[in-house]
Short mmCIF file of C-alpha atoms in Angstrom, two decimals:
data_model
loop_
_atom_site.label_atom_id
_atom_site.label_comp_id
_atom_site.label_asym_id
_atom_site.label_seq_id
_atom_site.Cartn_x
_atom_site.Cartn_y
_atom_site.Cartn_z
CA MET A 1285 0.00 0.00 0.00
CA THR A 1286 1.34 3.42 -0.98
CA ILE A 1287 0.16 6.24 1.32
CA GLN A 1288 -0.35 9.74 -0.09
CA TRP A 1289 -2.70 12.44 1.14
CA PHE A 1290 -2.46 16.12 0.25
CA PRO A 1291 -5.94 17.72 0.07
CA GLY A 1292 -6.40 21.15 -1.45
CA HIS A 1293 -6.81 22.90 1.87
CA MET A 1294 -3.24 21.87 2.76
CA THR A 1295 -1.91 23.65 -0.30
CA ARG A 1296 -3.85 26.75 0.75
CA ALA A 1297 -2.56 26.44 4.31
CA ARG A 1298 1.04 26.44 3.12
CA ARG A 1299 0.46 29.55 1.03
CA GLN A 1300 -1.33 31.30 3.89
CA ILE A 1301 1.50 30.52 6.31
CA GLN A 1302 4.03 32.04 3.94
CA GLU A 1303 1.86 35.15 3.59
CA LYS A 1304 1.68 35.61 7.39
CA LEU A 1305 5.38 35.08 8.15
CA LYS A 1306 6.20 38.79 8.29
CA GLN A 1307 3.77 39.14 11.20
CA ILE A 1308 5.20 36.19 13.12
CA ASP A 1309 7.75 36.51 15.95
CA ALA A 1310 8.17 32.82 16.81
CA VAL A 1311 6.91 29.38 15.86
CA ILE A 1312 5.68 26.46 17.92
CA GLU A 1313 6.24 23.25 15.99
CA LEU A 1314 4.01 20.56 17.43
CA LEU A 1315 5.09 16.94 17.00
CA ASP A 1316 3.65 13.63 18.16
CA ALA A 1317 5.92 12.23 20.89
CA ARG A 1318 5.33 8.69 19.61
CA VAL A 1319 6.80 9.55 16.19
CA PRO A 1320 8.86 12.74 16.54
CA HIS A 1321 10.75 12.25 13.28
CA SER A 1322 7.85 11.03 11.16
CA SER A 1323 5.57 13.83 12.42
CA ARG A 1324 8.03 16.53 11.33
CA ASN A 1325 6.99 18.00 8.01
CA PRO A 1326 10.18 18.24 5.91
CA MET A 1327 8.77 21.34 4.20
CA ILE A 1328 8.53 23.27 7.47
CA ASP A 1329 12.17 24.38 7.58
CA GLU A 1330 11.82 25.77 4.07
CA ILE A 1331 8.50 27.46 4.86
CA LEU A 1332 9.54 29.07 8.16
CA ARG A 1333 12.78 30.62 6.87
CA GLY A 1334 14.70 30.55 10.15
CA LYS A 1335 12.04 31.90 12.51
CA PRO A 1336 12.77 31.22 16.22
CA ARG A 1337 11.17 27.89 17.05
CA LEU A 1338 10.03 25.85 20.06
CA VAL A 1339 9.53 22.14 19.39
CA LEU A 1340 6.80 20.52 21.50
CA LEU A 1341 6.47 16.75 21.74
CA ASN A 1342 2.74 16.44 22.35
CA LYS A 1343 0.85 13.37 23.61
CA ALA A 1344 3.87 12.60 25.77
CA ASP A 1345 1.53 10.72 28.11
CA LEU A 1346 1.11 8.10 25.33
CA ALA A 1347 4.82 7.80 24.51
CA ASP A 1348 7.63 5.83 26.10
CA GLN A 1349 9.18 8.28 28.60
CA ARG A 1350 12.73 7.00 28.06
CA ALA A 1351 12.47 7.50 24.31
CA THR A 1352 10.95 10.98 24.77
CA ASP A 1353 13.87 12.05 26.95
CA ARG A 1354 16.30 10.97 24.24
CA TRP A 1355 14.33 12.82 21.57
CA ILE A 1356 14.39 16.05 23.59
CA ALA A 1357 18.15 15.71 24.04
CA ALA A 1358 18.55 15.11 20.29
CA PHE A 1359 16.56 18.23 19.35
CA ARG A 1360 18.55 20.35 21.77
CA GLU A 1361 21.78 19.03 20.26
CA ASP A 1362 20.45 20.34 16.95
CA GLY A 1363 19.92 23.78 18.48
CA LEU A 1364 16.14 23.53 18.89
CA ASP A 1365 14.56 24.16 22.28
CA SER A 1366 12.26 21.21 22.99
CA LEU A 1367 9.66 20.31 25.59
CA ALA A 1368 7.44 17.28 26.23
CA VAL A 1369 3.78 18.19 26.77
CA ASP A 1370 0.34 16.66 27.10
CA ALA A 1371 -2.02 19.30 25.76
CA ALA A 1372 -5.11 17.30 26.71
CA GLY A 1373 -4.00 16.75 30.30
CA GLY A 1374 -2.07 19.99 30.83
CA GLN A 1375 1.43 18.59 31.41
CA GLY A 1376 4.16 21.09 30.49
CA ILE A 1377 1.75 23.81 29.36
CA LYS A 1378 2.84 26.38 31.97
CA GLU A 1379 6.41 26.30 30.66
CA ILE A 1380 5.52 27.23 27.09
CA SER A 1381 5.05 30.98 27.56
CA ALA A 1382 8.43 31.38 29.29
CA ARG A 1383 10.17 29.36 26.56
CA VAL A 1384 8.59 31.52 23.84
CA LYS A 1385 9.58 34.74 25.60
CA LYS A 1386 13.16 33.50 25.78
CA LEU A 1387 13.11 32.81 22.04
CA VAL A 1388 11.96 36.33 21.16
CA ALA A 1389 14.09 38.15 23.77
CA PRO A 1390 16.71 39.24 21.19
CA GLN A 1391 13.96 40.80 19.04
CA TRP A 1392 12.50 42.61 22.02
CA GLU A 1393 15.96 43.93 22.96
CA ARG A 1394 16.35 45.34 19.46
CA MET A 1395 12.93 46.97 19.75
CA ALA A 1396 13.92 48.51 23.09
CA ALA A 1397 17.09 49.85 21.50
CA ARG A 1398 14.91 51.60 18.93
CA GLY A 1399 12.91 53.24 21.70
CA VAL A 1400 9.91 50.91 21.84
CA VAL A 1401 9.12 50.91 25.56
CA LYS A 1402 6.18 48.48 25.58
CA PRO A 1403 6.33 45.83 22.87
CA ARG A 1404 3.11 44.36 21.51
CA ALA A 1405 1.97 40.81 22.24
CA VAL A 1406 4.22 38.06 20.92
CA ARG A 1407 2.77 36.63 17.70
CA VAL A 1408 3.24 32.89 17.57
CA LEU A 1409 2.49 30.56 14.68
CA ILE A 1410 1.50 27.00 15.61
CA VAL A 1411 2.26 24.38 12.97
CA GLY A 1412 2.02 20.62 12.83
CA ILE A 1413 0.64 17.69 10.88
CA PRO A 1414 -3.04 16.69 11.12
CA ASN A 1415 -4.33 15.28 14.41
CA VAL A 1416 -1.20 16.22 16.37
CA GLY A 1417 -3.21 18.31 18.86
CA LYS A 1418 -2.80 21.93 17.73
CA SER A 1419 -6.35 22.98 18.58
CA THR A 1420 -6.21 21.22 21.95
CA LEU A 1421 -2.97 23.04 22.74
CA ILE A 1422 -4.44 26.40 21.74
CA ASN A 1423 -7.52 25.87 23.90
CA ARG A 1424 -5.29 24.89 26.83
CA LEU A 1425 -3.09 27.98 26.41
CA ALA A 1426 -6.09 30.28 25.95
CA GLY A 1427 -7.92 28.78 28.93
CA ARG A 1428 -11.12 28.48 26.92
CA SER A 1429 -12.56 26.63 23.94
CA VAL A 1430 -11.65 28.75 20.92
CA ALA A 1431 -10.45 26.15 18.42
CA ALA A 1432 -12.35 23.13 17.09
CA THR A 1433 -10.92 19.81 18.26
CA GLY A 1434 -11.41 16.19 17.24
CA ASP A 1435 -9.76 12.79 17.30
CA ARG A 1436 -9.50 12.71 13.52
CA PRO A 1437 -7.22 14.56 11.09
CA GLY A 1438 -8.40 17.57 9.14
CA VAL A 1439 -10.61 19.28 11.77
CA THR A 1440 -9.04 22.75 11.38
CA LYS A 1441 -9.78 24.14 7.89
CA GLY A 1442 -8.66 27.78 8.10
CA GLN A 1443 -6.46 30.22 9.98
CA GLN A 1444 -7.48 32.19 13.04
CA TRP A 1445 -5.77 34.46 15.58
CA ILE A 1446 -6.35 33.66 19.26
CA LYS A 1447 -5.35 35.96 22.13
CA VAL A 1448 -3.68 34.39 25.17
CA GLY A 1449 -3.91 36.97 27.94
CA GLY A 1450 -2.17 40.18 26.95
CA GLU A 1451 1.21 38.64 26.19
CA MET A 1452 0.68 36.27 23.30
CA GLU A 1453 -1.36 35.90 20.13
CA LEU A 1454 -1.53 32.48 18.49
CA LEU A 1455 -2.14 31.78 14.82
CA ASP A 1456 -3.78 28.39 14.32
CA THR A 1457 -3.38 26.70 10.95
CA PRO A 1458 -4.69 23.51 9.35
CA GLY A 1459 -2.40 20.51 9.67
CA ILE A 1460 -0.09 20.15 6.68
CA LEU A 1461 1.15 16.85 5.31
CA TRP A 1462 3.68 16.86 2.50
CA PRO A 1463 2.81 15.90 -1.09
CA LYS A 1464 4.83 12.69 -1.18
CA PHE A 1465 6.25 10.29 1.40
CA ASP A 1466 9.68 9.44 0.00
CA ASP A 1467 10.00 6.90 2.80
CA GLN A 1468 6.82 4.84 3.07
CA THR A 1469 7.78 3.87 6.62
CA VAL A 1470 7.00 7.48 7.57
CA GLY A 1471 3.52 7.19 6.05
CA MET A 1472 2.90 3.90 7.83
CA ARG A 1473 3.95 5.30 11.20
CA LEU A 1474 1.64 8.27 10.74
CA ALA A 1475 -1.16 5.92 9.79
CA VAL A 1476 -0.59 3.86 12.94
CA ILE A 1477 -1.06 6.90 15.22
CA GLY A 1478 -4.09 8.18 13.26
CA SER A 1479 -2.71 11.20 11.40
CA ILE A 1480 -4.09 10.00 8.06
CA ARG A 1481 -7.78 9.45 7.35
CA GLU A 1482 -8.73 5.81 7.68
CA GLU A 1483 -10.96 6.01 4.61
CA ILE A 1484 -7.90 5.83 2.36
CA LEU A 1485 -6.11 3.12 4.36
CA ASN A 1486 -6.06 -0.66 4.53
CA LEU A 1487 -6.42 -1.30 8.28
CA GLU A 1488 -4.97 -4.80 8.05
CA GLU A 1489 -1.76 -3.50 6.48
CA ILE A 1490 -1.45 -0.76 9.09
CA ALA A 1491 -2.03 -3.21 11.95
CA PHE A 1492 0.42 -5.66 10.37
CA PHE A 1493 3.04 -2.88 10.36
CA ALA A 1494 2.25 -1.99 13.98
CA VAL A 1495 2.70 -5.57 15.16
CA LYS A 1496 5.91 -5.98 13.16
CA THR A 1497 7.31 -2.72 14.59
CA LEU A 1498 6.20 -3.01 18.20
CA ALA A 1499 5.60 -6.61 19.23
CA GLY A 1500 9.24 -7.40 19.98
CA LYS A 1501 9.94 -4.31 22.08
CA TYR A 1502 6.55 -4.03 23.80
CA TRP A 1503 5.40 -7.64 23.94
CA ASP A 1504 4.55 -7.37 27.65
CA ALA A 1505 2.05 -4.65 26.73
CA PHE A 1506 0.42 -6.93 24.14
CA VAL A 1507 0.17 -9.74 26.70
CA GLU A 1508 -1.27 -7.49 29.42
CA ARG A 1509 -3.83 -5.79 27.17
CA PHE A 1510 -5.04 -8.77 25.15
CA GLY A 1511 -4.20 -11.70 27.41
CA LEU A 1512 -2.14 -13.35 24.69
CA GLU A 1513 -0.53 -16.70 25.26
CA GLY A 1514 2.79 -17.68 23.76
CA GLY A 1515 5.67 -15.42 22.85
CA PRO A 1516 6.27 -12.63 20.35
CA PRO A 1517 7.20 -13.27 16.71
CA GLU A 1518 10.66 -14.81 16.57
CA ASP A 1519 11.15 -13.42 13.06
CA PRO A 1520 9.36 -10.08 12.47
CA ASP A 1521 10.08 -10.42 8.75
CA ASP A 1522 7.96 -13.58 8.58
CA PRO A 1523 4.45 -12.45 7.55
CA GLY A 1524 2.90 -15.62 8.93
CA GLN A 1525 4.15 -14.89 12.43
CA ILE A 1526 2.78 -11.33 12.33
CA VAL A 1527 -0.63 -12.51 11.10
CA ASP A 1528 -0.60 -15.11 13.90
CA VAL A 1529 -0.39 -12.31 16.48
CA LEU A 1530 -3.34 -10.49 14.87
CA GLU A 1531 -5.32 -13.72 14.86
CA ARG A 1532 -4.56 -14.27 18.55
CA ILE A 1533 -5.80 -10.75 19.29
CA GLY A 1534 -8.92 -11.40 17.20
CA ARG A 1535 -9.75 -14.61 19.05
CA LYS A 1536 -9.32 -12.96 22.45
CA ARG A 1537 -11.62 -10.11 21.40
CA GLY A 1538 -14.24 -12.27 19.65
CA CYS A 1539 -13.51 -10.97 16.16
CA LEU A 1540 -14.80 -14.14 14.54
CA VAL A 1541 -16.78 -14.98 11.42
CA SER A 1542 -18.52 -18.15 10.30
CA GLY A 1543 -16.45 -21.28 10.74
CA GLY A 1544 -14.55 -19.77 13.67
CA ARG A 1545 -12.18 -17.82 11.44
CA VAL A 1546 -10.75 -14.52 12.66
CA ASP A 1547 -11.97 -11.33 10.99
CA LEU A 1548 -8.56 -9.70 10.53
CA GLU A 1549 -10.06 -6.31 9.67
CA LYS A 1550 -11.97 -6.19 12.96
CA ALA A 1551 -8.94 -7.45 14.90
CA SER A 1552 -6.82 -4.77 13.21
CA GLY A 1553 -9.30 -2.09 14.22
CA VAL A 1554 -9.22 -3.29 17.84
CA LEU A 1555 -5.43 -3.16 17.94
CA LEU A 1556 -5.15 0.29 16.36
CA ARG A 1557 -7.85 1.84 18.56
CA ASP A 1558 -6.19 0.52 21.71
CA LEU A 1559 -2.76 1.66 20.57
CA ARG A 1560 -3.90 5.17 19.63
CA SER A 1561 -5.84 5.69 22.86
CA GLY A 1562 -2.99 4.54 25.09
CA LYS A 1563 -4.76 1.40 26.30
CA LEU A 1564 -1.85 -0.66 25.01
CA GLY A 1565 0.52 1.36 27.19
CA ARG A 1566 3.11 4.04 26.52
CA ILE A 1567 4.65 3.27 23.15
CA THR A 1568 7.12 5.02 20.82
CA LEU A 1569 7.49 3.83 17.24
CA GLU A 1570 10.89 5.35 16.48
CA GLU A 1571 14.10 6.24 18.32
CA PRO A 1572 16.41 9.21 17.63
CA GLU A 1573 19.34 6.83 17.17
CA GLU A 1574 17.70 5.60 13.94
CA PHE A 1575 18.27 8.99 12.32
CA ARG A 1576 21.76 9.85 13.58
#
């Protein structure tokens, strides 16, 4: 399965971001802590043109804490301030304003040198791929419901400015995927966490990829959640062993059809829903060492 998804509103969003850049002081780049590399849009560096940036690893409550710590260290080594947050639960939110102020401090010093005594509110652009939690973050920062949220990609369709107290103004934008996944592993990882609409996906293939990627490292989580008997796949490159795990999950969850056969599509849906919601435990699909 080849994954591509670049609706027209994403093209418009990219153009609108570029048009607003002159008004922007800093950028918050929101990533999914479970896939920090795969949830980074490779076009963002080109689009943002060197604007001061804070990288937030959202949904940190769903990610493996040890992996998240290594990702934060890796971003900081690359010169990007980084912070793990849980926008839905509030973890790390209070630190964001201070981090942004630190980013724009040199600009404010230059303004003071020109005689500007009281600078305006800091204008912050929030960018990220679909379903990474931008609207949830904005609502948390604003302390009120001002941005539409949902557990599916593509909820935000246009831009809007949101005031956060008197110190910050946030520009929300639709999530932007890139036109082509040069590495299909990136597309599969995004599909696993729910950043691509399921209507264009084959759930069995996505679940197959999830089992192949995660079963060895997080087998205890599979056993605890689904009550599986037996061990993990000895050879993750053996399709039969991966399908066997999905069938075991299907039998435990009653995903059966006539003749006692397992409905792999239903079993795949069960696995992916539990993984995305955190019921399978705290899981990270990629490590920073893979990309060094």
